[in-house]
Amino acid sequence: MADRDSIGDYDLLSEIGQGGMGRVHLASHRGSGERVALKVLRTQFVSDDEGRRRLAREVSSLQRVYSRWVAGVVGADPWGEVAWLATRYVPGPTLHDKVLREGPLPRSVVEQLAGDLAEGIADCHAVGVLHRDIKPANIILEGATPILIDFGLARVAEDPKITVTGVLIGTPGYLPPEIAVGDPATPASDVHSWASVVTYAATGRAPFGDGNAMKLMDRARRGDHDLDGVPQPLRGVLAQALAPDPADRPTLEELREWLRTPRRPFARKPAERLSLSDRAERAKATTPLLPQPALPASGAAALSRHPGLEKLRRGALWLGLLAFAAGVVAAWPGLGLLTVLGVAGLIRAGTLAAGDLRRWRWYRGRKWHDAPRLLIGAPWRLVRAVPKTVLLGLWGYGFVVAATLIGFALQLSLEATLALAGLSFVIALWRGSGRDRLRDPVARVVHRVSARWVPWILGFAVVVVLAVFPMQTLAAEGPQFAGGDEPWWVELLGW
């Protein structure tokens, strides 16, 4: 394989790394020119059809992950002469190399890394994918932003312990103790690895020290970690996340909530103690992998997609949504602002419901009354969403006033000024406090719709129809103010 200069639709440029499972090359797509990290798996991991089928199912599930903190899969061929998969290429050093070269990261950078990494893991858990091998060498720093790479390669093997040729699937020192002893992996397993990585970033050393694999795994099993040098209150959070028993660790949702304001002490209710069989049932109930379709022999055709076209589809969908939101505000200024703000509030309430559902299922598995319970609690979640939505609306209204004054200063028409105000309002909501509860679910939907042509065509058609409606109203009747009369400020500003 060393003499190859191309694989699939990619030209190999240089080897940028290698590990126990294969070599990683910097490669360029012949059609788009986009650079990718192309991993060529060693033959012992795909030596038979079953191994290739496992790889195909794994890649199929990973293609469902859309996150700015994950180097997602853009193409693969489990059935070719050599088995390969291509992921987004991220230029930059790994966290391991960065800390090794420059020492521990500053506190503010560590807190940002902890929050971003938790969000990336949550994006993957949301579609039923576990990483199982989160470690500093599998995190690339794109500026100050951590990007997860090598996602899911540990799942090529059915058994997460020692498999082919004595290779340990997972890294001692960052491997959760339950996986090391053969218990089923759960979201709590990635929480344990998350804490180990954050400890390394803050102190420059792994939490369980150095030594051979058996010593490191024994320390992890006993919870014998070293967090000296980690500032409080982050140290307390990491100590709980490194608990040997998965049931004693905070959930990812609890961590994400705390990391948004990480200066306060972290506290949670004591978790229930679970037997091994209960943990296995909970793992099945809370982290099911999405159904994996059977793939044809031409794996590349089934898995590859053109990344440039997908970005264009996403861009077109975003522009359509922006045009709709700005058009609604321009056509019906008062009602439009309330409508956009109301939609933001509903999305926020929906994310609260999704977080509650994940927390319930993590603690006690799927229950028949999950849906009725969500429905009964919907009014309360709407109430919970109101305070921050109102604050966000007040923040956005300041942008509306500023945009209106800018439009007057530039002598824009009333329609253009209102459209600018609507665009400013949407941007303010998108960038304001608590934006993750609005931005993440919307971005996830846009990415999923844009991943395939048929859903995108249907979604884009709906967005275009919605955007054209307020524009037609503006063209035919002009802005429609509440009460039917133009407000005093329109005459005052000379429109």
PDB file of N, CA, C and O in Angstrom, residues 260-261 344 348 387-393 395-396 399 427-439:
ATOM      1  N   ARG A 260     -22.072  26.050  31.096  1.00  0.00           N
ATOM      2  CA  ARG A 260     -22.461  27.358  30.549  1.00  0.00           C
ATOM      3  C   ARG A 260     -22.138  28.480  31.529  1.00  0.00           C
ATOM      4  O   ARG A 260     -21.948  29.614  31.130  1.00  0.00           O
ATOM      5  N   THR A 261     -22.077  28.166  32.842  1.00  0.00           N
ATOM      6  CA  THR A 261     -21.656  29.129  33.866  1.00  0.00           C
ATOM      7  C   THR A 261     -20.771  28.398  34.866  1.00  0.00           C
ATOM      8  O   THR A 261     -21.187  28.104  35.988  1.00  0.00           O
ATOM      9  N   ALA A 344     -38.751  31.157  18.505  1.00  0.00           N
ATOM     10  CA  ALA A 344     -37.531  30.933  19.295  1.00  0.00           C
ATOM     11  C   ALA A 344     -37.867  30.368  20.668  1.00  0.00           C
ATOM     12  O   ALA A 344     -37.183  29.469  21.174  1.00  0.00           O
ATOM     13  N   ARG A 348     -36.815  26.726  22.234  1.00  0.00           N
ATOM     14  CA  ARG A 348     -36.162  26.623  23.546  1.00  0.00           C
ATOM     15  C   ARG A 348     -36.916  25.634  24.441  1.00  0.00           C
ATOM     16  O   ARG A 348     -36.299  24.794  25.118  1.00  0.00           O
ATOM     17  N   PRO A 387     -38.756  33.444  30.557  1.00  0.00           N
ATOM     18  CA  PRO A 387     -37.847  34.508  31.019  1.00  0.00           C
ATOM     19  C   PRO A 387     -36.678  34.774  30.070  1.00  0.00           C
ATOM     20  O   PRO A 387     -36.432  35.935  29.695  1.00  0.00           O
ATOM     21  N   LYS A 388     -35.962  33.730  29.679  1.00  0.00           N
ATOM     22  CA  LYS A 388     -34.821  33.952  28.797  1.00  0.00           C
ATOM     23  C   LYS A 388     -35.261  34.387  27.406  1.00  0.00           C
ATOM     24  O   LYS A 388     -34.551  35.138  26.731  1.00  0.00           O
ATOM     25  N   THR A 389     -36.436  33.909  26.965  1.00  0.00           N
ATOM     26  CA  THR A 389     -36.935  34.344  25.657  1.00  0.00           C
ATOM     27  C   THR A 389     -37.257  35.825  25.677  1.00  0.00           C
ATOM     28  O   THR A 389     -36.961  36.554  24.718  1.00  0.00           O
ATOM     29  N   VAL A 390     -37.867  36.302  26.762  1.00  0.00           N
ATOM     30  CA  VAL A 390     -38.174  37.735  26.880  1.00  0.00           C
ATOM     31  C   VAL A 390     -36.894  38.558  26.908  1.00  0.00           C
ATOM     32  O   VAL A 390     -36.781  39.599  26.232  1.00  0.00           O
ATOM     33  N   LEU A 391     -35.912  38.112  27.690  1.00  0.00           N
ATOM     34  CA  LEU A 391     -34.638  38.837  27.739  1.00  0.00           C
ATOM     35  C   LEU A 391     -33.972  38.861  26.364  1.00  0.00           C
ATOM     36  O   LEU A 391     -33.413  39.882  25.944  1.00  0.00           O
ATOM     37  N   LEU A 392     -34.058  37.721  25.666  1.00  0.00           N
ATOM     38  CA  LEU A 392     -33.483  37.658  24.330  1.00  0.00           C
ATOM     39  C   LEU A 392     -34.216  38.596  23.385  1.00  0.00           C
ATOM     40  O   LEU A 392     -33.607  39.238  22.518  1.00  0.00           O
ATOM     41  N   GLY A 393     -35.558  38.702  23.552  1.00  0.00           N
ATOM     42  CA  GLY A 393     -36.331  39.620  22.715  1.00  0.00           C
ATOM     43  C   GLY A 393     -35.964  41.073  22.964  1.00  0.00           C
ATOM     44  O   GLY A 393     -35.879  41.872  22.024  1.00  0.00           O
ATOM     45  N   TRP A 395     -33.077  42.140  24.045  1.00  0.00           N
ATOM     46  CA  TRP A 395     -31.762  42.292  23.425  1.00  0.00           C
ATOM     47  C   TRP A 395     -31.912  42.497  21.920  1.00  0.00           C
ATOM     48  O   TRP A 395     -31.294  43.390  21.329  1.00  0.00           O
ATOM     49  N   GLY A 396     -32.738  41.686  21.279  1.00  0.00           N
ATOM     50  CA  GLY A 396     -32.937  41.806  19.846  1.00  0.00           C
ATOM     51  C   GLY A 396     -33.623  43.102  19.454  1.00  0.00           C
ATOM     52  O   GLY A 396     -33.343  43.662  18.393  1.00  0.00           O
ATOM     53  N   PHE A 399     -31.296  45.831  18.722  1.00  0.00           N
ATOM     54  CA  PHE A 399     -30.738  45.743  17.375  1.00  0.00           C
ATOM     55  C   PHE A 399     -31.719  46.275  16.341  1.00  0.00           C
ATOM     56  O   PHE A 399     -31.323  46.868  15.338  1.00  0.00           O
ATOM     57  N   ILE A 427     -30.395  37.865  13.748  1.00  0.00           N
ATOM     58  CA  ILE A 427     -28.984  37.689  14.115  1.00  0.00           C
ATOM     59  C   ILE A 427     -28.793  37.865  15.615  1.00  0.00           C
ATOM     60  O   ILE A 427     -28.017  37.129  16.250  1.00  0.00           O
ATOM     61  N   ALA A 428     -29.516  38.820  16.202  1.00  0.00           N
ATOM     62  CA  ALA A 428     -29.413  39.026  17.646  1.00  0.00           C
ATOM     63  C   ALA A 428     -29.899  37.801  18.414  1.00  0.00           C
ATOM     64  O   ALA A 428     -29.282  37.387  19.402  1.00  0.00           O
ATOM     65  N   LEU A 429     -31.011  37.215  17.975  1.00  0.00           N
ATOM     66  CA  LEU A 429     -31.500  35.994  18.629  1.00  0.00           C
ATOM     67  C   LEU A 429     -30.494  34.862  18.473  1.00  0.00           C
ATOM     68  O   LEU A 429     -30.288  34.059  19.387  1.00  0.00           O
ATOM     69  N   TRP A 430     -29.877  34.791  17.292  1.00  0.00           N
ATOM     70  CA  TRP A 430     -28.946  33.699  16.985  1.00  0.00           C
ATOM     71  C   TRP A 430     -27.658  33.803  17.795  1.00  0.00           C
ATOM     72  O   TRP A 430     -27.044  32.784  18.120  1.00  0.00           O
ATOM     73  N   ARG A 431     -27.262  35.035  18.123  1.00  0.00           N
ATOM     74  CA  ARG A 431     -25.988  35.245  18.804  1.00  0.00           C
ATOM     75  C   ARG A 431     -26.131  35.608  20.268  1.00  0.00           C
ATOM     76  O   ARG A 431     -25.142  35.738  20.973  1.00  0.00           O
ATOM     77  N   GLY A 432     -27.377  35.774  20.759  1.00  0.00           N
ATOM     78  CA  GLY A 432     -27.596  36.252  22.113  1.00  0.00           C
ATOM     79  C   GLY A 432     -27.386  35.186  23.172  1.00  0.00           C
ATOM     80  O   GLY A 432     -27.026  34.036  22.898  1.00  0.00           O
ATOM     81  N   SER A 433     -27.657  35.568  24.419  1.00  0.00           N
ATOM     82  CA  SER A 433     -27.487  34.661  25.553  1.00  0.00           C
ATOM     83  C   SER A 433     -28.406  33.449  25.413  1.00  0.00           C
ATOM     84  O   SER A 433     -29.568  33.571  25.024  1.00  0.00           O
ATOM     85  N   GLY A 434     -27.888  32.278  25.736  1.00  0.00           N
ATOM     86  CA  GLY A 434     -28.675  31.058  25.633  1.00  0.00           C
ATOM     87  C   GLY A 434     -28.925  30.611  24.212  1.00  0.00           C
ATOM     88  O   GLY A 434     -29.854  29.859  23.940  1.00  0.00           O
ATOM     89  N   ARG A 435     -28.060  31.059  23.299  1.00  0.00           N
ATOM     90  CA  ARG A 435     -28.282  30.781  21.886  1.00  0.00           C
ATOM     91  C   ARG A 435     -28.194  29.299  21.544  1.00  0.00           C
ATOM     92  O   ARG A 435     -28.769  28.864  20.545  1.00  0.00           O
ATOM     93  N   ASP A 436     -27.479  28.512  22.367  1.00  0.00           N
ATOM     94  CA  ASP A 436     -27.314  27.098  22.038  1.00  0.00           C
ATOM     95  C   ASP A 436     -28.648  26.368  21.977  1.00  0.00           C
ATOM     96  O   ASP A 436     -28.827  25.450  21.172  1.00  0.00           O
ATOM     97  N   ARG A 437     -29.590  26.767  22.830  1.00  0.00           N
ATOM     98  CA  ARG A 437     -30.892  26.101  22.829  1.00  0.00           C
ATOM     99  C   ARG A 437     -31.705  26.461  21.593  1.00  0.00           C
ATOM    100  O   ARG A 437     -32.701  25.794  21.297  1.00  0.00           O
ATOM    101  N   LEU A 438     -31.323  27.492  20.891  1.00  0.00           N
ATOM    102  CA  LEU A 438     -31.981  27.846  19.628  1.00  0.00           C
ATOM    103  C   LEU A 438     -31.164  27.370  18.440  1.00  0.00           C
ATOM    104  O   LEU A 438     -31.688  26.751  17.511  1.00  0.00           O
ATOM    105  N   ARG A 439     -29.873  27.636  18.495  1.00  0.00           N
ATOM    106  CA  ARG A 439     -29.031  27.402  17.324  1.00  0.00           C
ATOM    107  C   ARG A 439     -28.780  25.915  17.072  1.00  0.00           C
ATOM    108  O   ARG A 439     -28.838  25.455  15.921  1.00  0.00           O
TER     109      ARG A 439
END
